[in-house]
mmCIF file of C-alpha atoms and ligand atoms in Angstrom:
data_model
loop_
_atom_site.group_PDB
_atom_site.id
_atom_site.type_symbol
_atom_site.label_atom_id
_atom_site.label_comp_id
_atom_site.label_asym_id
_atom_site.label_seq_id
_atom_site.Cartn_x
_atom_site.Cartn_y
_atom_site.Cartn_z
ATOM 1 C CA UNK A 1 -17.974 -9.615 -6.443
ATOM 2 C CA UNK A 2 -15.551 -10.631 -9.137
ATOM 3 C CA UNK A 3 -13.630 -7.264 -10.068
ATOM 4 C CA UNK A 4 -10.351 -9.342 -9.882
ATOM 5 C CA UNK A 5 -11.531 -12.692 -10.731
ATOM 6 C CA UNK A 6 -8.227 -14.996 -10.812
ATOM 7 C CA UNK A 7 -5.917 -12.045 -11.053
ATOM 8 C CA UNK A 8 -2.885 -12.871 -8.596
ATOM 9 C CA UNK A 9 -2.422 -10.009 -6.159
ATOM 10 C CA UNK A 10 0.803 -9.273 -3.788
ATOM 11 C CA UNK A 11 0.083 -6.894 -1.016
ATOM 12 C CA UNK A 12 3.168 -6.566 0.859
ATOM 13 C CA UNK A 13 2.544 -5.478 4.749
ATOM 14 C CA UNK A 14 -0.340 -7.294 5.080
ATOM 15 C CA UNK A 15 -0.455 -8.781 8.512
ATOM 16 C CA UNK A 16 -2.003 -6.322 10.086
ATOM 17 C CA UNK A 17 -3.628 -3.009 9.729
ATOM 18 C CA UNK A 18 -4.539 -1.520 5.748
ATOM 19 C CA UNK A 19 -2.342 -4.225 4.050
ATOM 20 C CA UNK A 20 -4.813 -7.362 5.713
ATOM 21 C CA UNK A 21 -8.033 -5.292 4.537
ATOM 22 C CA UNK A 22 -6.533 -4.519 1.006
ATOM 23 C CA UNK A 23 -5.542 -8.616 1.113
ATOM 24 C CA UNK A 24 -8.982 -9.485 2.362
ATOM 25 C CA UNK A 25 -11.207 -6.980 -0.233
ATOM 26 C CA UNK A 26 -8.911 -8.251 -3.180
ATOM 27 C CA UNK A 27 -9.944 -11.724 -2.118
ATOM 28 C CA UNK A 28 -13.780 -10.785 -1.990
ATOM 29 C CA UNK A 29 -13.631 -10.206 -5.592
ATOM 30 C CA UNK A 30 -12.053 -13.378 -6.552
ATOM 31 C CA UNK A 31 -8.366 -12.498 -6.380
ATOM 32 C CA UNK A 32 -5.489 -14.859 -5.183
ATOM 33 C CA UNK A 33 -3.402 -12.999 -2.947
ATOM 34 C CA UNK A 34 -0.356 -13.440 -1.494
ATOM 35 C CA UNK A 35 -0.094 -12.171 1.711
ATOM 36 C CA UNK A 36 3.543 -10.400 2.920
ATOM 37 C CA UNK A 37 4.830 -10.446 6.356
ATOM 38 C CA UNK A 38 8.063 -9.078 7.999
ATOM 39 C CA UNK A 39 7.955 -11.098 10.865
ATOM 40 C CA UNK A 40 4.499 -11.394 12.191
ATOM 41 C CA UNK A 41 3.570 -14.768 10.676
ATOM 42 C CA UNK A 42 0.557 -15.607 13.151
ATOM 43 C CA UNK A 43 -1.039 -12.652 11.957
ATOM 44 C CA UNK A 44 -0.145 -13.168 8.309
ATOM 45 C CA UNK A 45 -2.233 -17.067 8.692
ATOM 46 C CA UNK A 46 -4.933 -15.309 10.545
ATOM 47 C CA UNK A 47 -5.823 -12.816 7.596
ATOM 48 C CA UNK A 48 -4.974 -16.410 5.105
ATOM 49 C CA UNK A 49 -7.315 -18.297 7.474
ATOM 50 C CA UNK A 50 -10.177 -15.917 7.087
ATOM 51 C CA UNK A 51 -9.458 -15.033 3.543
ATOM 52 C CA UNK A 52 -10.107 -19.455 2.991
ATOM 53 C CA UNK A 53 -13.102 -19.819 5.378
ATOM 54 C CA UNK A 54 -15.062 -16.666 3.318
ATOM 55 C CA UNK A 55 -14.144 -19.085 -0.158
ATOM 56 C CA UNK A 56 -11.250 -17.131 -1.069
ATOM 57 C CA UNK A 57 -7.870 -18.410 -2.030
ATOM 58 C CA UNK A 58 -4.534 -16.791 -0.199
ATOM 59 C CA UNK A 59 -0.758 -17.867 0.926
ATOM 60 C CA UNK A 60 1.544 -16.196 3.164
ATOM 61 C CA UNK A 61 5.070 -15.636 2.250
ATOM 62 C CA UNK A 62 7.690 -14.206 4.916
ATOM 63 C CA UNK A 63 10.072 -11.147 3.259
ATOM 64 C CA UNK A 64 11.581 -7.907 4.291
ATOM 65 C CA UNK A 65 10.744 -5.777 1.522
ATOM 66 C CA UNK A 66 13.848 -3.704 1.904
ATOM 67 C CA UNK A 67 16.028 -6.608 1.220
ATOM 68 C CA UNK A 68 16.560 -7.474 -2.560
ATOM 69 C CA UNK A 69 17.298 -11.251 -1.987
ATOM 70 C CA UNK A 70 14.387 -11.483 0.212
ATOM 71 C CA UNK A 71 12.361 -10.120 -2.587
ATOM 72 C CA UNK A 72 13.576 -11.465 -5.208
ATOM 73 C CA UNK A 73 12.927 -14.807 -3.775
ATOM 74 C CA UNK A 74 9.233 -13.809 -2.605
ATOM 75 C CA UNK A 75 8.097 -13.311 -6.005
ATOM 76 C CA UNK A 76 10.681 -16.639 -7.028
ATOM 77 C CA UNK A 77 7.516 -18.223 -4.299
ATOM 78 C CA UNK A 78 4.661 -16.600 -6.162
ATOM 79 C CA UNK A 79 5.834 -17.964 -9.702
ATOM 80 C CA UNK A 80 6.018 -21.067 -8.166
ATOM 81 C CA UNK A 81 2.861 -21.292 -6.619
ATOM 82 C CA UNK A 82 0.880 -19.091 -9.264
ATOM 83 C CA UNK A 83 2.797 -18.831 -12.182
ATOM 84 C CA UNK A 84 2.550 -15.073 -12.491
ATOM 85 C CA UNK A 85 1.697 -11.849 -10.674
ATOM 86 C CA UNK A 86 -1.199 -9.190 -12.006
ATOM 87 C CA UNK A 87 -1.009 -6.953 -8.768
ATOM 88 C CA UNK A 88 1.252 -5.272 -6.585
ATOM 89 C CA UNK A 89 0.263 -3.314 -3.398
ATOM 90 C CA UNK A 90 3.063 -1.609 -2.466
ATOM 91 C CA UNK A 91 1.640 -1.267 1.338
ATOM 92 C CA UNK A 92 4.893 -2.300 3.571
ATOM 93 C CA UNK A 93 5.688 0.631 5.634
ATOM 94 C CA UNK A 94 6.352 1.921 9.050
ATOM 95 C CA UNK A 95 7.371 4.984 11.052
ATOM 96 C CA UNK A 96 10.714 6.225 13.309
ATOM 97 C CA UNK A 97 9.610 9.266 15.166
ATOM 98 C CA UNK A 98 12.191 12.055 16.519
ATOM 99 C CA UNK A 99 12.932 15.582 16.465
ATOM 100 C CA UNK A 100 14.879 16.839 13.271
ATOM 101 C CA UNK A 101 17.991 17.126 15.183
ATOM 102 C CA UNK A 102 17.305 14.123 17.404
ATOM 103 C CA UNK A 103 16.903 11.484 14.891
ATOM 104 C CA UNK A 104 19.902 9.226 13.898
ATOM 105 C CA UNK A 105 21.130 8.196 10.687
ATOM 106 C CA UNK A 106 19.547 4.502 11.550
ATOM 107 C CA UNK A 107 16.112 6.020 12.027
ATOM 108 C CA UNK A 108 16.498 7.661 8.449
ATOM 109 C CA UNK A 109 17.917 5.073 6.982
ATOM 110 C CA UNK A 110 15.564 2.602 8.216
ATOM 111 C CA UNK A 111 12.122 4.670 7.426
ATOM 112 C CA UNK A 112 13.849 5.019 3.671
ATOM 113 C CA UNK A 113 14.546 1.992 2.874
ATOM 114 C CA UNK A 114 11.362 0.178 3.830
ATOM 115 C CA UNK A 115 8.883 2.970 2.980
ATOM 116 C CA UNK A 116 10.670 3.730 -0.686
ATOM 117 C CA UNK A 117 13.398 1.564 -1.914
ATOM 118 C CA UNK A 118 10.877 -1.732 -0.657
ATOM 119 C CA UNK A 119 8.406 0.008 -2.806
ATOM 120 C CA UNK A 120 10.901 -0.162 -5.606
ATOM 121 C CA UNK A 121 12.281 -3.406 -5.399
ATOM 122 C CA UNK A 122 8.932 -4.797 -5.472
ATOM 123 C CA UNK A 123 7.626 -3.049 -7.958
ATOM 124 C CA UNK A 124 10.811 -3.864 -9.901
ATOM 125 C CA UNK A 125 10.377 -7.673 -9.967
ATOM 126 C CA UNK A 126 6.516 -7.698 -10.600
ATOM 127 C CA UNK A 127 7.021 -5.089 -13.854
ATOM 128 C CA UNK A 128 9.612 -6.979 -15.036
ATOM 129 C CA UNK A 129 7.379 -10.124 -14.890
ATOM 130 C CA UNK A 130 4.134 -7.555 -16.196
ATOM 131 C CA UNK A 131 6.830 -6.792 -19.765
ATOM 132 C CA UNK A 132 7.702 -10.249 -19.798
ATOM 133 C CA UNK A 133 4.004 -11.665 -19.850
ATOM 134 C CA UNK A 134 1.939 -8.526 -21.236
ATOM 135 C CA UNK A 135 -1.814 -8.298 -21.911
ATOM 136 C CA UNK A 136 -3.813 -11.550 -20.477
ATOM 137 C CA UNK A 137 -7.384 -10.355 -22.461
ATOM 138 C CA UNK A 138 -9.310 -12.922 -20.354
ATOM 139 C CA UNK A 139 -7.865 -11.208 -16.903
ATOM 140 C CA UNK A 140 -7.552 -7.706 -17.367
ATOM 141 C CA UNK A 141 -7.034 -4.738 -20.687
ATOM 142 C CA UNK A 142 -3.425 -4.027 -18.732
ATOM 143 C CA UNK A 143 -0.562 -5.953 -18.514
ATOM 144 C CA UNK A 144 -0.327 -5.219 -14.459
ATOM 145 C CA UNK A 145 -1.223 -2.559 -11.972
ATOM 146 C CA UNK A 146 1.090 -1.434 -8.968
ATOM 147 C CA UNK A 147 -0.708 0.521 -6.384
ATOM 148 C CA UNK A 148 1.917 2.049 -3.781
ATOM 149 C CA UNK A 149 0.832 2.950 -0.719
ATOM 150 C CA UNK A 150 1.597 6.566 0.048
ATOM 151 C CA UNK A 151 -0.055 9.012 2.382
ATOM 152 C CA UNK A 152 -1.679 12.064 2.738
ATOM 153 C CA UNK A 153 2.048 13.246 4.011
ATOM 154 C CA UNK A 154 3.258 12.965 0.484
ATOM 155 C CA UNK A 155 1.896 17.173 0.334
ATOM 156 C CA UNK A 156 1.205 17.400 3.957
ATOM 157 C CA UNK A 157 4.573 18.415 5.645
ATOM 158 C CA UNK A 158 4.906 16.505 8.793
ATOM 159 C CA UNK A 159 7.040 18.088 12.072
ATOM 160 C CA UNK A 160 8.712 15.017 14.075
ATOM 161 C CA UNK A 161 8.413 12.650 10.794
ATOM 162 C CA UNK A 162 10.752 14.282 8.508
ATOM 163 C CA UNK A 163 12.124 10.747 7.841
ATOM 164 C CA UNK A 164 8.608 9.538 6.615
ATOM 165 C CA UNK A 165 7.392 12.634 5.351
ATOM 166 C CA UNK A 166 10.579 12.265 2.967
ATOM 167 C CA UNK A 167 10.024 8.738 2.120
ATOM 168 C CA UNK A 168 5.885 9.219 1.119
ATOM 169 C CA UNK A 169 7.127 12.260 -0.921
ATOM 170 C CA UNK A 170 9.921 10.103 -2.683
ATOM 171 C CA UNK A 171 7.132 7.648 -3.547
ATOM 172 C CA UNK A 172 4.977 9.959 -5.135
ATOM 173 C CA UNK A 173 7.546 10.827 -7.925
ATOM 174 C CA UNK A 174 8.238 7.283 -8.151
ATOM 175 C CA UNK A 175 5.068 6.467 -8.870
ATOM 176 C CA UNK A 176 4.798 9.072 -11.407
ATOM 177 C CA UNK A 177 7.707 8.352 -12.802
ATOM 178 C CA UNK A 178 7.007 4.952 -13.398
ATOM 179 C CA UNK A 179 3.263 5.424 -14.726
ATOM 180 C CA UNK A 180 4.807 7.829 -17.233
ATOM 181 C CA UNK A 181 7.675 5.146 -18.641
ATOM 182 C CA UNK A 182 5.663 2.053 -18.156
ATOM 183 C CA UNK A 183 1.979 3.309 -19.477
ATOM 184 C CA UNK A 184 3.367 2.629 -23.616
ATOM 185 C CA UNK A 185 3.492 -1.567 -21.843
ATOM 186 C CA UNK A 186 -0.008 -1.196 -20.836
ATOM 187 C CA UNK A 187 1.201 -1.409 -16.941
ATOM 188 C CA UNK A 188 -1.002 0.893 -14.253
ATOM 189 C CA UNK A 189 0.813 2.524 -12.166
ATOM 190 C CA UNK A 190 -1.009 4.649 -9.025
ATOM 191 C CA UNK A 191 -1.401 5.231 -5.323
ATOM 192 C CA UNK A 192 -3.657 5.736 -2.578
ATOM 193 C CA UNK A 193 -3.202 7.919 -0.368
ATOM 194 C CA UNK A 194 -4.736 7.459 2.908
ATOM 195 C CA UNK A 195 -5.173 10.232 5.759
ATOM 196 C CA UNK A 196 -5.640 9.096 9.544
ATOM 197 C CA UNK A 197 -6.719 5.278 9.310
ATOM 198 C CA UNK A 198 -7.363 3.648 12.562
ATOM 199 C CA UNK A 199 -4.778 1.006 13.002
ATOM 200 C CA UNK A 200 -1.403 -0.258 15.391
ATOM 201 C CA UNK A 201 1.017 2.217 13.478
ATOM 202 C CA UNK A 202 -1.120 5.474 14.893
ATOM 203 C CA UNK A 203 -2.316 3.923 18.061
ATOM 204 C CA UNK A 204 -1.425 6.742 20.210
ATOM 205 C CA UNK A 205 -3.153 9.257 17.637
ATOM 206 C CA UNK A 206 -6.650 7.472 18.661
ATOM 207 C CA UNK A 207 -6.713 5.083 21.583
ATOM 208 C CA UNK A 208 -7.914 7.779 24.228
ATOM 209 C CA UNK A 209 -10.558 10.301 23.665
ATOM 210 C CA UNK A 210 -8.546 13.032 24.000
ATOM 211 C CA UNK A 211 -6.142 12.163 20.988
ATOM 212 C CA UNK A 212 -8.826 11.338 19.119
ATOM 213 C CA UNK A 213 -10.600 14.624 19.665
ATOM 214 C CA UNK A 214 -7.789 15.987 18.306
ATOM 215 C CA UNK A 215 -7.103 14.371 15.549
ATOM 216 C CA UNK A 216 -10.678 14.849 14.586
ATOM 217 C CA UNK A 217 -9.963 18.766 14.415
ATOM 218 C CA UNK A 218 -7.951 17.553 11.305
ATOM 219 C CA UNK A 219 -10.648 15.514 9.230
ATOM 220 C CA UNK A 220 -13.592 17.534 7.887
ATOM 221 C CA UNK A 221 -15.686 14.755 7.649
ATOM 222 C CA UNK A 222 -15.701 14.165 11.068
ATOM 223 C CA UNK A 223 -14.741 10.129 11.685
ATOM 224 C CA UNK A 224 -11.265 8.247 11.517
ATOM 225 C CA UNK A 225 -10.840 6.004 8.682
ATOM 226 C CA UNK A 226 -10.793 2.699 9.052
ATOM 227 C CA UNK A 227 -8.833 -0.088 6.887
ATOM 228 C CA UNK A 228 -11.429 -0.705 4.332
ATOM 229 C CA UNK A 229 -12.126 2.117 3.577
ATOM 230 C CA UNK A 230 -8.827 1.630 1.703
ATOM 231 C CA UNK A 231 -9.661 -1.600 0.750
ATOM 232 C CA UNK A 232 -12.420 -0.612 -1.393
ATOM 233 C CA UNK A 233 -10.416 2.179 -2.800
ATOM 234 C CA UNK A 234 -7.351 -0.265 -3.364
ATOM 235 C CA UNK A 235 -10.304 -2.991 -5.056
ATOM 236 C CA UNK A 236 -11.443 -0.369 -8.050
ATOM 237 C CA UNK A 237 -7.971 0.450 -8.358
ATOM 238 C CA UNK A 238 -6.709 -2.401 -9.038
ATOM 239 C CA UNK A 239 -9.836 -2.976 -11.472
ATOM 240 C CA UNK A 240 -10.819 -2.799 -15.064
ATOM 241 C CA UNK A 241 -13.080 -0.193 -14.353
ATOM 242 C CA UNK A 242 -10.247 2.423 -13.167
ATOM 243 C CA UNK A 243 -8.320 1.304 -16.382
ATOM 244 C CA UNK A 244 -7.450 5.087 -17.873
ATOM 245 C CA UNK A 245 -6.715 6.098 -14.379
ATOM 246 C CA UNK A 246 -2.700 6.386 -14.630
ATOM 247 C CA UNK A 247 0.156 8.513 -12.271
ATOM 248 C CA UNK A 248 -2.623 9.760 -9.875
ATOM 249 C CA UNK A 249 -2.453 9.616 -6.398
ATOM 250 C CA UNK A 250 -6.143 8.806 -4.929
ATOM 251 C CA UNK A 251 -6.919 10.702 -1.448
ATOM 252 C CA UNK A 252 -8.601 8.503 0.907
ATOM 253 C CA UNK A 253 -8.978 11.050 3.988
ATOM 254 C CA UNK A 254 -12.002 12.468 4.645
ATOM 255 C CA UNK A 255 -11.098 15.704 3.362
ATOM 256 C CA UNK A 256 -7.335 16.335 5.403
ATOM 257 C CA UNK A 257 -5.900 17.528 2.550
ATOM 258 C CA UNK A 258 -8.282 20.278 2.477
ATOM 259 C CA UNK A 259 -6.490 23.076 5.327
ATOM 260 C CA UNK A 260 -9.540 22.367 7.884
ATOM 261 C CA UNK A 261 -8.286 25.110 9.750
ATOM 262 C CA UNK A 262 -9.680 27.551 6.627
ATOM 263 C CA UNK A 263 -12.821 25.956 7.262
ATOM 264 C CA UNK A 264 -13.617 28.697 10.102
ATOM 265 C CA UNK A 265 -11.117 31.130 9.539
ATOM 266 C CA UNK A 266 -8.064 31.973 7.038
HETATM 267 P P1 NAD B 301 0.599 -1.311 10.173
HETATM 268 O O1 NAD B 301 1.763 -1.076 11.084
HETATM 269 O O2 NAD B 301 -0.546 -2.105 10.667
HETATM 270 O O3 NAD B 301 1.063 -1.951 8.801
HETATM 271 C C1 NAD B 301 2.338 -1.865 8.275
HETATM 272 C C2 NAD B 301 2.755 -3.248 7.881
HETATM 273 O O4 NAD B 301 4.026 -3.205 7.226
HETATM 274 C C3 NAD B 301 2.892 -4.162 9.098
HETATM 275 O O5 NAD B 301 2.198 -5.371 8.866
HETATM 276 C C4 NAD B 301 4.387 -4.400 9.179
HETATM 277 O O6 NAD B 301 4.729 -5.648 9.736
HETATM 278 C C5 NAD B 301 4.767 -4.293 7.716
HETATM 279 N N1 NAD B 301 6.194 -4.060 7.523
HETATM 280 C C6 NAD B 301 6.997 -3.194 8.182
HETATM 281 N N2 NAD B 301 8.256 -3.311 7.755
HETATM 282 C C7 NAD B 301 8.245 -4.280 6.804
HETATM 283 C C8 NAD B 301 9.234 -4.842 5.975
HETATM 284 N N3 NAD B 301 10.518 -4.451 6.072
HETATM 285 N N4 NAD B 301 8.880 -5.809 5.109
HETATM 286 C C9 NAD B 301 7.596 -6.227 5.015
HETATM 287 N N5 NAD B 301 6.613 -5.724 5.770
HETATM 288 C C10 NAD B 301 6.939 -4.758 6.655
HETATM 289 O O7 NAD B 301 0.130 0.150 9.732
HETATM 290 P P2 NAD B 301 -0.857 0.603 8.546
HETATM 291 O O8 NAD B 301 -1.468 1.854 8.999
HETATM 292 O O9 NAD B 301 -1.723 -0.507 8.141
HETATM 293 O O10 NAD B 301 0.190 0.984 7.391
HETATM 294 C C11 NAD B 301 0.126 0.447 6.085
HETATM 295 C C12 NAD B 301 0.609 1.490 5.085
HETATM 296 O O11 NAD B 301 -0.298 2.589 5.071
HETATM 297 C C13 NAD B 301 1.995 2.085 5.411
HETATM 298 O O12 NAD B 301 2.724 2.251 4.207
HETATM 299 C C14 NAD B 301 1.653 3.425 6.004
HETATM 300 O O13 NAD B 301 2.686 4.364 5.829
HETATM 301 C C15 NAD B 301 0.425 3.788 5.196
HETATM 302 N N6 NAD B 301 -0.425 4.802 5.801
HETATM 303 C C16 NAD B 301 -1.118 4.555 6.950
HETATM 304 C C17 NAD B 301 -1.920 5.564 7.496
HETATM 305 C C18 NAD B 301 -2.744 5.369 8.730
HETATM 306 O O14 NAD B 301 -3.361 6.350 9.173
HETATM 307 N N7 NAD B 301 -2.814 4.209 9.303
HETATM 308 C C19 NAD B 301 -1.983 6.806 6.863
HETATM 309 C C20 NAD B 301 -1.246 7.020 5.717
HETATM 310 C C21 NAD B 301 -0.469 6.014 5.181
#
């Protein structure tokens, strides 16, 4: 129950959805966690609330991740508040569905800079503050950990989402890229990659019985994820005992990755 014990955690996104279980499992094992909203601040105090009433310490803070003075003055809030940052959870994200030749410029743009450059410019400003403070021995054997939240659409191409397909594929090599400059500082760098997880940004894959038949065709194991099932991932992650775990991308999907449709045919 104490994986993270007074390690201050930032999981961007987390109103709603992955991002509030992520918030909430970090503060089950004793982290303090900053909780991220865009604009939903209702739901951002009702994950805080719950967070204090199970023991737990948690703030919100209001920022657009794809806006570099919003960012920069989120984490300006943290240091204030906390005095440092030991975990970022890159989780912010959100999808612009159309047709290859129907979507618009804004719909790219706007998947991009959210879904990848908001992963960078948060990951920016906590590694910057992971160099400047290095090892804390009492807290953790790494100066920091950044956990991006990708998808299982990082590999899996994706028809109608070639805007968010690109941006989960951009984050993989980001990731990668920074585990492989930043491991010689001691800084973790990973993500999870989650497959269908019941929540408001797939609604319409699972809210009738129908859709959710379908989907079902895609996940071998046979049951939709649901949020904490990241969580717990995102918990160990984050951990001491994932330490030599560095520029891997962790599949949390019930097995979509594996071409069900081989499984009776091919
Ligand atoms: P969600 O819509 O509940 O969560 C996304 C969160 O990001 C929301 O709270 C939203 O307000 C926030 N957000 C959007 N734009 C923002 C911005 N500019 N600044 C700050 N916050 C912003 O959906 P979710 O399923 O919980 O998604 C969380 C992450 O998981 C996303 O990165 C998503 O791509 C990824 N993911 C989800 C699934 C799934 O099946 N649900 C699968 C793979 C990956």
């Amino acid at each position: 129950m104490n994986r993270l014990q007074d390690r201050v955690a930032l999981v961007t996104g987390s109103s709603s959805g992955i991002g509030s279980a992520v918030a909430k499992c970090m503060a089950a094992e004793g982290a303090k966690v900053i909780v991220n909203y865009a604009s939903s601040a209702k739901g951002a105090e009702e994950v805080v609330a719950e967070i204090k009433e199970n023991g737990g310490e948690a703030i919100a803070i209001q920022a657009d991740v794809s806006q570099e003075d919003q960012v920069k003055r989120m984490f300006g809030a943290i240091f204030d508040t906390y005095g440092t940052i030991d975990v970022l959870v890159n989780n912010a994200g959100l999808q612009k569905d159309a047709a290859f030749v129907d979507m618009t410029l804004d719909d790219w743009n706007k998947v991009i800079s959210v879904n990848l450059t908001g992963q960078f410019l948060c990951a920016k400003e906590a590694v910057k503050e992971f160099m400047r403070r290095g090892v804390v021995p009492e807290r953790s054997s790494s100066a920091g950990s950044v956990i991006c939240m990708s998808s299982v659409h990082e590999v899996i191409p994706w028809a109608g989402h070639c805007n968010y397909a690109a941006s989960k594929g951009g984050v993989m090599l980001l990731m990668k890229s920074m585990a492989q400059e930043l491991a010689p500082h001691k800084i973790r760098v990973n993500s999870i990659a989650p497959g269908a997880i019941q929540t408001p940004i797939n609604r319409s894959a699972w809210e009738t019985p129908e859709a959710k038949a379908e989907l079902l065709k895609l996940i071998p194991y046979n049951r939709v994820g649901i949020p904490e099932d990241i969580g717990k991932a995102a918990v160990w992650l984050a951990s001491d005992e994932s330490e030599y775990i560095q520029g891997t991308t962790i599949f949390v999907d019930g097995g979509m990755t594996l071409y069900p449709g081989f499984a009776t045919g091919g």
